[in-house]
Short mmCIF file of C-alpha atoms in Angstrom, two decimals:
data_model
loop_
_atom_site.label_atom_id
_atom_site.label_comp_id
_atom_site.label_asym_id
_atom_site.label_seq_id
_atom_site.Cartn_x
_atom_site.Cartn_y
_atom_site.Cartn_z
CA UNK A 1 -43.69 -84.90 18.93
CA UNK A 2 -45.70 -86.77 16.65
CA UNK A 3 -43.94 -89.98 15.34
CA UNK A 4 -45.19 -91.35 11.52
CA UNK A 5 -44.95 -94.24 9.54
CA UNK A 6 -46.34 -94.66 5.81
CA UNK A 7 -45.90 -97.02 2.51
CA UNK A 8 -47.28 -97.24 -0.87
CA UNK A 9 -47.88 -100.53 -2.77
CA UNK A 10 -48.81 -101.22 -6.29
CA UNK A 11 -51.44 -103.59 -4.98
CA UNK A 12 -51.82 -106.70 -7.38
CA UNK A 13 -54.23 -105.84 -10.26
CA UNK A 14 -52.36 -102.71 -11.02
CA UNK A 15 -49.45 -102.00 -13.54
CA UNK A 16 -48.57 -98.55 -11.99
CA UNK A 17 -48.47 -97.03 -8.86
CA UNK A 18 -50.75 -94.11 -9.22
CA UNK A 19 -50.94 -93.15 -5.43
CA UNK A 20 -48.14 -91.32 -3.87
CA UNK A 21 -47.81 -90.42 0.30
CA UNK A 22 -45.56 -87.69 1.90
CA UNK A 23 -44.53 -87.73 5.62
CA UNK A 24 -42.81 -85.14 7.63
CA UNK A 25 -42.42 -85.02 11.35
CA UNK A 26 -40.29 -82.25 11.52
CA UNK A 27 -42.19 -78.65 10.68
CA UNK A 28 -42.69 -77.67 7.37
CA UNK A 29 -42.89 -73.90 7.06
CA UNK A 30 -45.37 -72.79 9.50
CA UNK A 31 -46.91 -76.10 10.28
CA UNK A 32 -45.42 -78.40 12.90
CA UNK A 33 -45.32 -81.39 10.84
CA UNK A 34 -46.98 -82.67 7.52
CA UNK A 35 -48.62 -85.94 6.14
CA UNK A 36 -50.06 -85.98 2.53
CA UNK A 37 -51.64 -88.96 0.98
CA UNK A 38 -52.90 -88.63 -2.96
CA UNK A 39 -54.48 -90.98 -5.38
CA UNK A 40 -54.27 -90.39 -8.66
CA UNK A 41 -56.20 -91.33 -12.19
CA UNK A 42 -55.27 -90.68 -15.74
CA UNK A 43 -54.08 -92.52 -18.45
CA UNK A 44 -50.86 -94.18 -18.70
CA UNK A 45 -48.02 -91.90 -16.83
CA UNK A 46 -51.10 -88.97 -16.49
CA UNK A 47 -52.39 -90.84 -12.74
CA UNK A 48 -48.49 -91.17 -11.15
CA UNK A 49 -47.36 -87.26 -12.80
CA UNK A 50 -50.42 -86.39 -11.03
CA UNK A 51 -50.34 -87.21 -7.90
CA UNK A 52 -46.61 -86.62 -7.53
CA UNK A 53 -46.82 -83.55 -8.98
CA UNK A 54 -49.27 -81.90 -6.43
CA UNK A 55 -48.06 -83.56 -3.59
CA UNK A 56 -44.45 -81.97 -4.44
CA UNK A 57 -46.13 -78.63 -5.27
CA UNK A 58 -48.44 -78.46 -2.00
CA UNK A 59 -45.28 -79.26 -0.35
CA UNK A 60 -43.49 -76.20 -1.56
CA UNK A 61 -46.46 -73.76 -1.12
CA UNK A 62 -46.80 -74.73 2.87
CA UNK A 63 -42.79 -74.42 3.36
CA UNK A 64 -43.02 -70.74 1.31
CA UNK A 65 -46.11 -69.72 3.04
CA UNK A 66 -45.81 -66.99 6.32
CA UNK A 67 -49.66 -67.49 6.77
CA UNK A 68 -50.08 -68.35 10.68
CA UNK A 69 -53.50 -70.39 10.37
CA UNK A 70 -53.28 -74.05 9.27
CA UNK A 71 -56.50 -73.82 6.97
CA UNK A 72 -55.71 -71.41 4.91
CA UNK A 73 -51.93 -72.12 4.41
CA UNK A 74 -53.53 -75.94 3.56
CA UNK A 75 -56.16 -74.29 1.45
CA UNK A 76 -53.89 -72.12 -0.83
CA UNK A 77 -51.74 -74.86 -1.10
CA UNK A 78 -54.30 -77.07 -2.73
CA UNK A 79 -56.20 -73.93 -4.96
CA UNK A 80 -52.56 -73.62 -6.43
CA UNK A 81 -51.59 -77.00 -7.17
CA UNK A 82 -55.27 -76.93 -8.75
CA UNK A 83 -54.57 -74.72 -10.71
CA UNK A 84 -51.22 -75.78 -11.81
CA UNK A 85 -52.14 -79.56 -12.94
CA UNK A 86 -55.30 -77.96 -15.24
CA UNK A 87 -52.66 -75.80 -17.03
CA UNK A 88 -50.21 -79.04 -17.29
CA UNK A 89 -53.26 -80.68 -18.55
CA UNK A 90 -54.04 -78.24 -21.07
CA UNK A 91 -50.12 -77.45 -22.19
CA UNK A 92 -49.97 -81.77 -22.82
CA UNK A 93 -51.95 -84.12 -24.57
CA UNK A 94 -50.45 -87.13 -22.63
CA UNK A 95 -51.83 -85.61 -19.50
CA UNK A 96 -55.13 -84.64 -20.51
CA UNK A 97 -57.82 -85.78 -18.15
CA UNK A 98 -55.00 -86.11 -15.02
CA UNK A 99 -56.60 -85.80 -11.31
CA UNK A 100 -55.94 -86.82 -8.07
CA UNK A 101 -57.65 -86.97 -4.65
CA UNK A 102 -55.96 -85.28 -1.74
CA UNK A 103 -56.29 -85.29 2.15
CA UNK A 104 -53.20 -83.35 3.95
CA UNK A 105 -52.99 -83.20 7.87
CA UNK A 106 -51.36 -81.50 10.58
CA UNK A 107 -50.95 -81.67 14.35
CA UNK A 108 -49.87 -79.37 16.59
CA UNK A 109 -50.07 -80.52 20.34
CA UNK A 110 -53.46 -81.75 20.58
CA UNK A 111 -55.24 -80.42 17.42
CA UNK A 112 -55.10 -81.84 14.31
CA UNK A 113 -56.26 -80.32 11.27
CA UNK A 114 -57.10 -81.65 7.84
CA UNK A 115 -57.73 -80.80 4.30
CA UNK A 116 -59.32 -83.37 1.65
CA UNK A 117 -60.65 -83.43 -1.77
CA UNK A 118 -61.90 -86.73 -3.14
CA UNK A 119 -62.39 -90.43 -1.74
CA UNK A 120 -58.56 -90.72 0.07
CA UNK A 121 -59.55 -91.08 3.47
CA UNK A 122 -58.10 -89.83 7.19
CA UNK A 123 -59.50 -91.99 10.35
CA UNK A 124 -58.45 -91.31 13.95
CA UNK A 125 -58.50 -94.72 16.26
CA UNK A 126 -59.35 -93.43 19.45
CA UNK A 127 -60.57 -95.93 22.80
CA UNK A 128 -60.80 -98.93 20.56
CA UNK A 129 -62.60 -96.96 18.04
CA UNK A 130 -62.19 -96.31 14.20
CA UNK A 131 -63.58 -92.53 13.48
CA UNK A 132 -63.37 -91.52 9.89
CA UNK A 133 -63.46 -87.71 10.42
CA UNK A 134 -63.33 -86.88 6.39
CA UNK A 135 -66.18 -87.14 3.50
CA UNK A 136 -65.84 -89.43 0.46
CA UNK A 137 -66.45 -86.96 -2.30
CA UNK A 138 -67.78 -89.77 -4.36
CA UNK A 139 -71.32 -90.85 -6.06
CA UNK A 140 -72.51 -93.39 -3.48
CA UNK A 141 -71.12 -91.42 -0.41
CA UNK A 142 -73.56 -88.37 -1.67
CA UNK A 143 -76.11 -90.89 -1.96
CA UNK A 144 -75.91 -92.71 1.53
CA UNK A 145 -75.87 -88.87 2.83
CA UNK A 146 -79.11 -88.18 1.28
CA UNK A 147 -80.82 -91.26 2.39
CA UNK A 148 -80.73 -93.22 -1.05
CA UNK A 149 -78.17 -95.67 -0.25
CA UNK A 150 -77.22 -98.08 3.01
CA UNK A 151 -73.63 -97.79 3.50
CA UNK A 152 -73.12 -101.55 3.13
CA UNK A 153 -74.79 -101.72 0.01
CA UNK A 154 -72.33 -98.44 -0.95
CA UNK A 155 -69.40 -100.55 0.42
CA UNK A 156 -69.85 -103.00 -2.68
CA UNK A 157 -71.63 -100.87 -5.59
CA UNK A 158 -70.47 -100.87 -8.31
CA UNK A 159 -70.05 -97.25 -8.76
CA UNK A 160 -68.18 -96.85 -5.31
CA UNK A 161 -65.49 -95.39 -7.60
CA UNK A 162 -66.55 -92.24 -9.17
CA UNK A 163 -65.65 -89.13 -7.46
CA UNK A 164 -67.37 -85.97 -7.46
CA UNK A 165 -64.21 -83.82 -6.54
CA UNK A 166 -60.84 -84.02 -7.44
CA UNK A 167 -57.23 -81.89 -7.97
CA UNK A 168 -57.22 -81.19 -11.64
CA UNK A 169 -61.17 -81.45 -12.65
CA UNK A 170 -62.23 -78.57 -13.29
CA UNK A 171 -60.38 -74.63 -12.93
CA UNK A 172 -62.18 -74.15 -9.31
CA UNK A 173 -61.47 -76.59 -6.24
CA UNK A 174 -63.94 -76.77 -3.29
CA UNK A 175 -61.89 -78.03 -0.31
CA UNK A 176 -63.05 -79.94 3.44
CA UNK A 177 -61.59 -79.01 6.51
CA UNK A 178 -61.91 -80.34 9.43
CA UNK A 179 -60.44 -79.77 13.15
CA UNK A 180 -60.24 -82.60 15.33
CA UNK A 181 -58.97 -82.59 19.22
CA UNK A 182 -56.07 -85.96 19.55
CA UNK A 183 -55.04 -87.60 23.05
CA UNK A 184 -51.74 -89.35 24.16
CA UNK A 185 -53.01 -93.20 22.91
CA UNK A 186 -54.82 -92.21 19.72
CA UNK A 187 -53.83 -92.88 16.03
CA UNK A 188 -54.11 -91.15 13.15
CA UNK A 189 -54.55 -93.68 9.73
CA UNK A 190 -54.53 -91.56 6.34
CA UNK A 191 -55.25 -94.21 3.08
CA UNK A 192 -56.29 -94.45 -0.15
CA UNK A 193 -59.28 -96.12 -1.85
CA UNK A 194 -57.09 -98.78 -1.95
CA UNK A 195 -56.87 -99.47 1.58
CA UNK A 196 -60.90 -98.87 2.52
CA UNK A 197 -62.20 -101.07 -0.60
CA UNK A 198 -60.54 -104.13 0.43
CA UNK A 199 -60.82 -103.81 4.37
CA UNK A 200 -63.85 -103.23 5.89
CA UNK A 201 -63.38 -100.61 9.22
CA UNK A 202 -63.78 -103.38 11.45
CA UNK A 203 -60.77 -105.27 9.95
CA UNK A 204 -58.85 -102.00 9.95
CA UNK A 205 -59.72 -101.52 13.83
CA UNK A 206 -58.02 -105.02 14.54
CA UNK A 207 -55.31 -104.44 13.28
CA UNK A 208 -54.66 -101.09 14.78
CA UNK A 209 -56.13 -102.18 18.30
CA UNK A 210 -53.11 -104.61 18.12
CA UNK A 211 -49.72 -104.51 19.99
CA UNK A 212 -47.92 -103.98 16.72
CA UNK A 213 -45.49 -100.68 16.06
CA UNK A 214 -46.94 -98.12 14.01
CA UNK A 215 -44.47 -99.53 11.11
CA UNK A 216 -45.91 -103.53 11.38
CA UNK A 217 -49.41 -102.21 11.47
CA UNK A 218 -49.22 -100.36 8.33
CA UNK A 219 -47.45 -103.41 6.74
CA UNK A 220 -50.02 -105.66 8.41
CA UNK A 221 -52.69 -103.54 6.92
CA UNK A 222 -51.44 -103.92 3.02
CA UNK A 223 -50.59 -107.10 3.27
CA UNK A 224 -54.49 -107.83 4.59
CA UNK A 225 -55.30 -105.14 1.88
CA UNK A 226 -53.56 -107.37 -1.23
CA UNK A 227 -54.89 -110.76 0.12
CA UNK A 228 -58.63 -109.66 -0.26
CA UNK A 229 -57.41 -109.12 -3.72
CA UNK A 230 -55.00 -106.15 -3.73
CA UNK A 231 -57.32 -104.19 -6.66
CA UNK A 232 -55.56 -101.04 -6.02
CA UNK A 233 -52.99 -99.24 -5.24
CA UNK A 234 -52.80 -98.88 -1.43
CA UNK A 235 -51.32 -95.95 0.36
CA UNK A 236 -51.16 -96.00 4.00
CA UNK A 237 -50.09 -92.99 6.70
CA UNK A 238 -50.12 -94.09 10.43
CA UNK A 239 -49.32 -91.24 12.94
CA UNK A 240 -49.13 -91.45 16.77
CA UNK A 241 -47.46 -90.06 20.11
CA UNK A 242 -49.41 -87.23 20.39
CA UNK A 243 -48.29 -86.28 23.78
#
């Protein structure tokens, strides 16, 4: 049974925690266990209702949903809570604007399957290796993809911010799956922005490659996260025993 660990921190540069995490390692409704991490933006309270808001709501859609395949019990769940910030958007001034990014995965045995819209991130450490197995949907990522960008010089532009997808943008969501085969050893790391802007994936691979629980790693890897300058929120989701 898969065993999790995951914190949020308000990072030290922010005045509100914006990004918002969700662990489960018992099943919820038809999936054998759940991990959520979102990241949102908006204006004052807009960012934290956000991201709260469709983490709670994706949350209830999986545990109502009889669907037997992952994907499209994680993909209805996501269209829906969509759906549901634009018309909280559009009922309240206060909220206009609100998004979030998204990535939500599952294991069962050996297979884990994802979902992700925007820049949040899921990695799986595997033989001393960082993977990241999802897409930024963000300016520069498009940009390295086509060939126009290095990803070093993406790592520090100054636009590494802007997304290109996210809950709440516009009425229609496009959504990335992804199905990726685990083994008793490997770790699953979901994060924010918040994590990956201030850590490089070679810092990130120390510390998981380390004899640390699952619990000191993820508070070795904020605390590395806020002394590079903490200019984020950081949410952090390590999973392992995938036997």
């Amino acid at each position: 049974m898969a065993h999790s660990f995951s914190k949020t921190d308000i990072g030290r540069k922010r005045q509100l925690n914006q990004d918002f995490v969700y662990t489960s390692d018992e099943a919820v409704g038809n999936l054998k266990n759940l991990y959520i991490v979102a990241d949102g933006m908006g204006g004052h309270n807009a960012g934290d209702f956000a991201s709260s808001f469709t983490v709670e709501t994706v949350v209830k859609e999986i545990r109502d949903n009889t669907e037997p395949k992952p994907f499209r019990i994680l993909g209805k769940a996501i269209r829906i809570a969509n759906e549901l910030i634009r018309e909280k958007a559009r009922s309240d001034k206060a909220l206009y604007g609100m998004g979030t990014t998204i990535v939500v995965a599952s294991t069962e045995e050996h297979q884990l399957e994802v979902a992700n819209v925007g820049d949040s991130r899921l990695y799986i450490f595997t033989d001393g290796k960082l993977k990241q197995i999802t897409r930024d949907h963000s300016l520069v990522e498009e940009m390295v993809r086509m060939g126009g960008m290095t990803p070093e010089t993406a790592r520090n532009h100054p636009d590494k911010n802007i997304i290109t997808r996210a809950i709440g943008a516009r009425d229609s969501i496009e959504v990335d799956f992804f199905s990726e085969e685990l083994k008793p050893g490997d770790l699953v790391l979901m994060c924010s922005d918040g994590l990956t802007n201030m850590l490089s994936d070679e810092e990130i691979a120390v510390v998981l490659s380390s004899d640390l629980s699952i619990d000191e790693k993820s508070e070795t890897l904020i605390a590395r996260a806020n002394e590079n300058g903490g200019k984020d929120n950081i949410a952090v989701i390590l999973i392992d025993d995938f036997q």
